[in-house]
Amino acid sequence: MSTKIPKELTEAYETMISYMFHLLPLSEMDIDSVIADNTMIYGTTIDENIFGIDDFKKIMKMQAKEMDGLEISYKRNLVSQYYSDDGKTGIFVEEVKLIVNTGETASEDHVRMSFVMEKTDGSWKLIHAHGSKPVD
């Protein structure tokens, strides 16, 4: 494996991140372009067990409603990245600080996230992700 990541993988990864973190309105997202039909994602909450792109879209809609009216920002720290020798797999690990401002209060959450992207039919798509909250 290599830590040198091709531009097309980086672009697909950053697009996927912008969707997962709701940096764009749902109406502007082309989810099918970066999320695999059979994606599997474990999130940090009990209801974030995603099996397939339809589950992903359902969770995205639910999260968009929950986030409506909140000011949310993210600080990302890339911990590691790998690119497979066969050119078909990319792995990214990040530590993310989530800052939620309701207008009256602000809170911070720290999350560790890992992402596996796979190149299929010439396109990079997310096939697996996992998020967890570190415990002191």
Short mmCIF file of C-alpha atoms in Angstrom, two decimals:
data_model
loop_
_atom_site.label_atom_id
_atom_site.label_comp_id
_atom_site.label_asym_id
_atom_site.label_seq_id
_atom_site.Cartn_x
_atom_site.Cartn_y
_atom_site.Cartn_z
CA MET A 1 0.00 0.00 0.00
CA SER A 2 1.00 3.59 -0.60
CA THR A 3 0.18 6.84 1.14
CA LYS A 4 0.19 8.70 -2.20
CA ILE A 5 -3.45 9.14 -3.17
CA PRO A 6 -4.53 9.77 -6.79
CA LYS A 7 -6.42 12.97 -7.52
CA GLU A 8 -9.65 11.22 -8.62
CA LEU A 9 -9.79 9.27 -5.34
CA THR A 10 -9.16 12.42 -3.29
CA GLU A 11 -11.91 14.26 -5.17
CA ALA A 12 -14.44 11.43 -4.67
CA TYR A 13 -13.48 11.17 -1.00
CA GLU A 14 -13.88 14.91 -0.38
CA THR A 15 -17.22 14.91 -2.21
CA MET A 16 -18.42 12.00 -0.06
CA ILE A 17 -17.26 13.83 3.10
CA SER A 18 -19.11 16.99 2.03
CA TYR A 19 -22.27 14.91 1.74
CA MET A 20 -21.84 13.00 5.01
CA PHE A 21 -21.17 16.23 6.90
CA HIS A 22 -24.10 17.99 5.19
CA LEU A 23 -21.92 20.74 3.75
CA LEU A 24 -24.40 20.98 0.85
CA PRO A 25 -28.18 20.91 0.80
CA LEU A 26 -29.60 17.46 -0.01
CA SER A 27 -31.02 18.82 -3.26
CA GLU A 28 -27.48 19.54 -4.51
CA MET A 29 -26.05 16.11 -3.66
CA ASP A 30 -25.43 13.38 -6.22
CA ILE A 31 -25.24 10.64 -3.60
CA ASP A 32 -25.18 7.80 -6.15
CA SER A 33 -21.93 9.16 -7.61
CA VAL A 34 -19.87 8.48 -4.45
CA ILE A 35 -21.84 5.98 -2.32
CA ALA A 36 -21.91 2.31 -3.36
CA ASP A 37 -25.26 0.54 -3.64
CA ASN A 38 -24.10 -1.99 -1.04
CA THR A 39 -22.38 0.45 1.32
CA MET A 40 -22.26 -0.49 5.01
CA ILE A 41 -21.85 2.23 7.64
CA TYR A 42 -21.81 2.15 11.42
CA GLY A 43 -22.36 5.58 12.93
CA THR A 44 -22.07 6.84 16.48
CA THR A 45 -25.75 6.58 17.38
CA ILE A 46 -27.91 3.48 17.70
CA ASP A 47 -29.97 4.31 14.61
CA GLU A 48 -26.95 4.82 12.36
CA ASN A 49 -26.63 1.26 11.08
CA ILE A 50 -26.71 1.70 7.35
CA PHE A 51 -26.99 -1.23 4.98
CA GLY A 52 -27.17 0.00 1.41
CA ILE A 53 -27.61 3.28 -0.38
CA ASP A 54 -31.35 3.50 0.37
CA ASP A 55 -30.62 3.40 4.13
CA PHE A 56 -27.93 6.04 3.57
CA LYS A 57 -30.40 8.35 1.82
CA LYS A 58 -32.99 7.81 4.58
CA ILE A 59 -30.47 8.69 7.33
CA MET A 60 -29.29 11.74 5.38
CA LYS A 61 -32.86 13.06 5.20
CA MET A 62 -33.40 12.42 8.91
CA GLN A 63 -30.13 14.16 9.82
CA ALA A 64 -30.93 17.15 7.60
CA LYS A 65 -34.20 17.65 9.50
CA GLU A 66 -32.46 17.29 12.87
CA MET A 67 -29.77 19.79 11.86
CA ASP A 68 -32.18 22.40 10.53
CA GLY A 69 -31.56 25.73 12.29
CA LEU A 70 -28.27 24.65 13.86
CA GLU A 71 -24.90 26.14 13.05
CA ILE A 72 -22.54 23.19 12.65
CA SER A 73 -18.86 23.25 11.86
CA TYR A 74 -16.18 20.59 11.63
CA LYS A 75 -12.46 20.48 12.24
CA ARG A 76 -10.88 17.51 10.53
CA ASN A 77 -7.53 15.89 11.21
CA LEU A 78 -6.40 13.26 8.73
CA VAL A 79 -4.71 10.50 10.76
CA SER A 80 -3.79 8.17 7.91
CA GLN A 81 -4.54 7.34 4.30
CA TYR A 82 -3.64 4.38 2.12
CA TYR A 83 -3.98 3.45 -1.50
CA SER A 84 -3.82 -0.22 -2.49
CA ASP A 85 -1.16 -1.48 -4.86
CA ASP A 86 -3.85 -2.81 -7.21
CA GLY A 87 -5.38 0.69 -7.47
CA LYS A 88 -8.85 -0.41 -6.34
CA THR A 89 -9.02 0.58 -2.65
CA GLY A 90 -8.45 3.74 -0.64
CA ILE A 91 -8.61 3.92 3.15
CA PHE A 92 -8.88 7.14 5.15
CA VAL A 93 -8.90 7.65 8.91
CA GLU A 94 -9.81 11.00 10.46
CA GLU A 95 -10.38 12.53 13.85
CA VAL A 96 -13.19 15.06 13.66
CA LYS A 97 -14.28 17.75 16.09
CA LEU A 98 -17.93 18.62 15.60
CA ILE A 99 -19.06 22.00 16.93
CA VAL A 100 -22.81 22.59 17.23
CA ASN A 101 -24.08 26.08 17.98
CA THR A 102 -27.78 26.46 18.70
CA GLY A 103 -27.53 30.23 19.05
CA GLU A 104 -27.78 29.99 22.82
CA THR A 105 -25.23 27.26 23.54
CA ALA A 106 -22.35 25.55 21.80
CA SER A 107 -21.20 21.96 22.24
CA GLU A 108 -18.29 19.94 20.94
CA ASP A 109 -18.08 16.26 20.09
CA HIS A 110 -15.03 14.31 19.03
CA VAL A 111 -15.43 11.42 16.61
CA ARG A 112 -12.98 8.97 15.09
CA MET A 113 -13.96 7.96 11.57
CA SER A 114 -12.68 5.47 9.04
CA PHE A 115 -13.69 5.22 5.41
CA VAL A 116 -13.07 2.62 2.71
CA MET A 117 -13.45 3.71 -0.90
CA GLU A 118 -13.45 1.22 -3.78
CA LYS A 119 -12.97 1.80 -7.49
CA THR A 120 -15.63 -0.01 -9.48
CA ASP A 121 -16.40 0.53 -13.15
CA GLY A 122 -14.07 3.54 -13.19
CA SER A 123 -15.69 5.35 -10.22
CA TRP A 124 -14.63 5.71 -6.60
CA LYS A 125 -17.41 4.99 -4.10
CA LEU A 126 -17.71 4.56 -0.37
CA ILE A 127 -18.21 0.89 0.54
CA HIS A 128 -17.69 1.12 4.30
CA ALA A 129 -17.45 3.73 7.04
CA HIS A 130 -17.34 3.62 10.80
CA GLY A 131 -17.59 6.37 13.38
CA SER A 132 -17.00 6.14 17.12
CA LYS A 133 -16.69 8.50 20.04
CA PRO A 134 -13.47 8.11 22.01
CA VAL A 135 -13.97 7.47 25.72
CA ASP A 136 -11.79 9.10 28.36
#
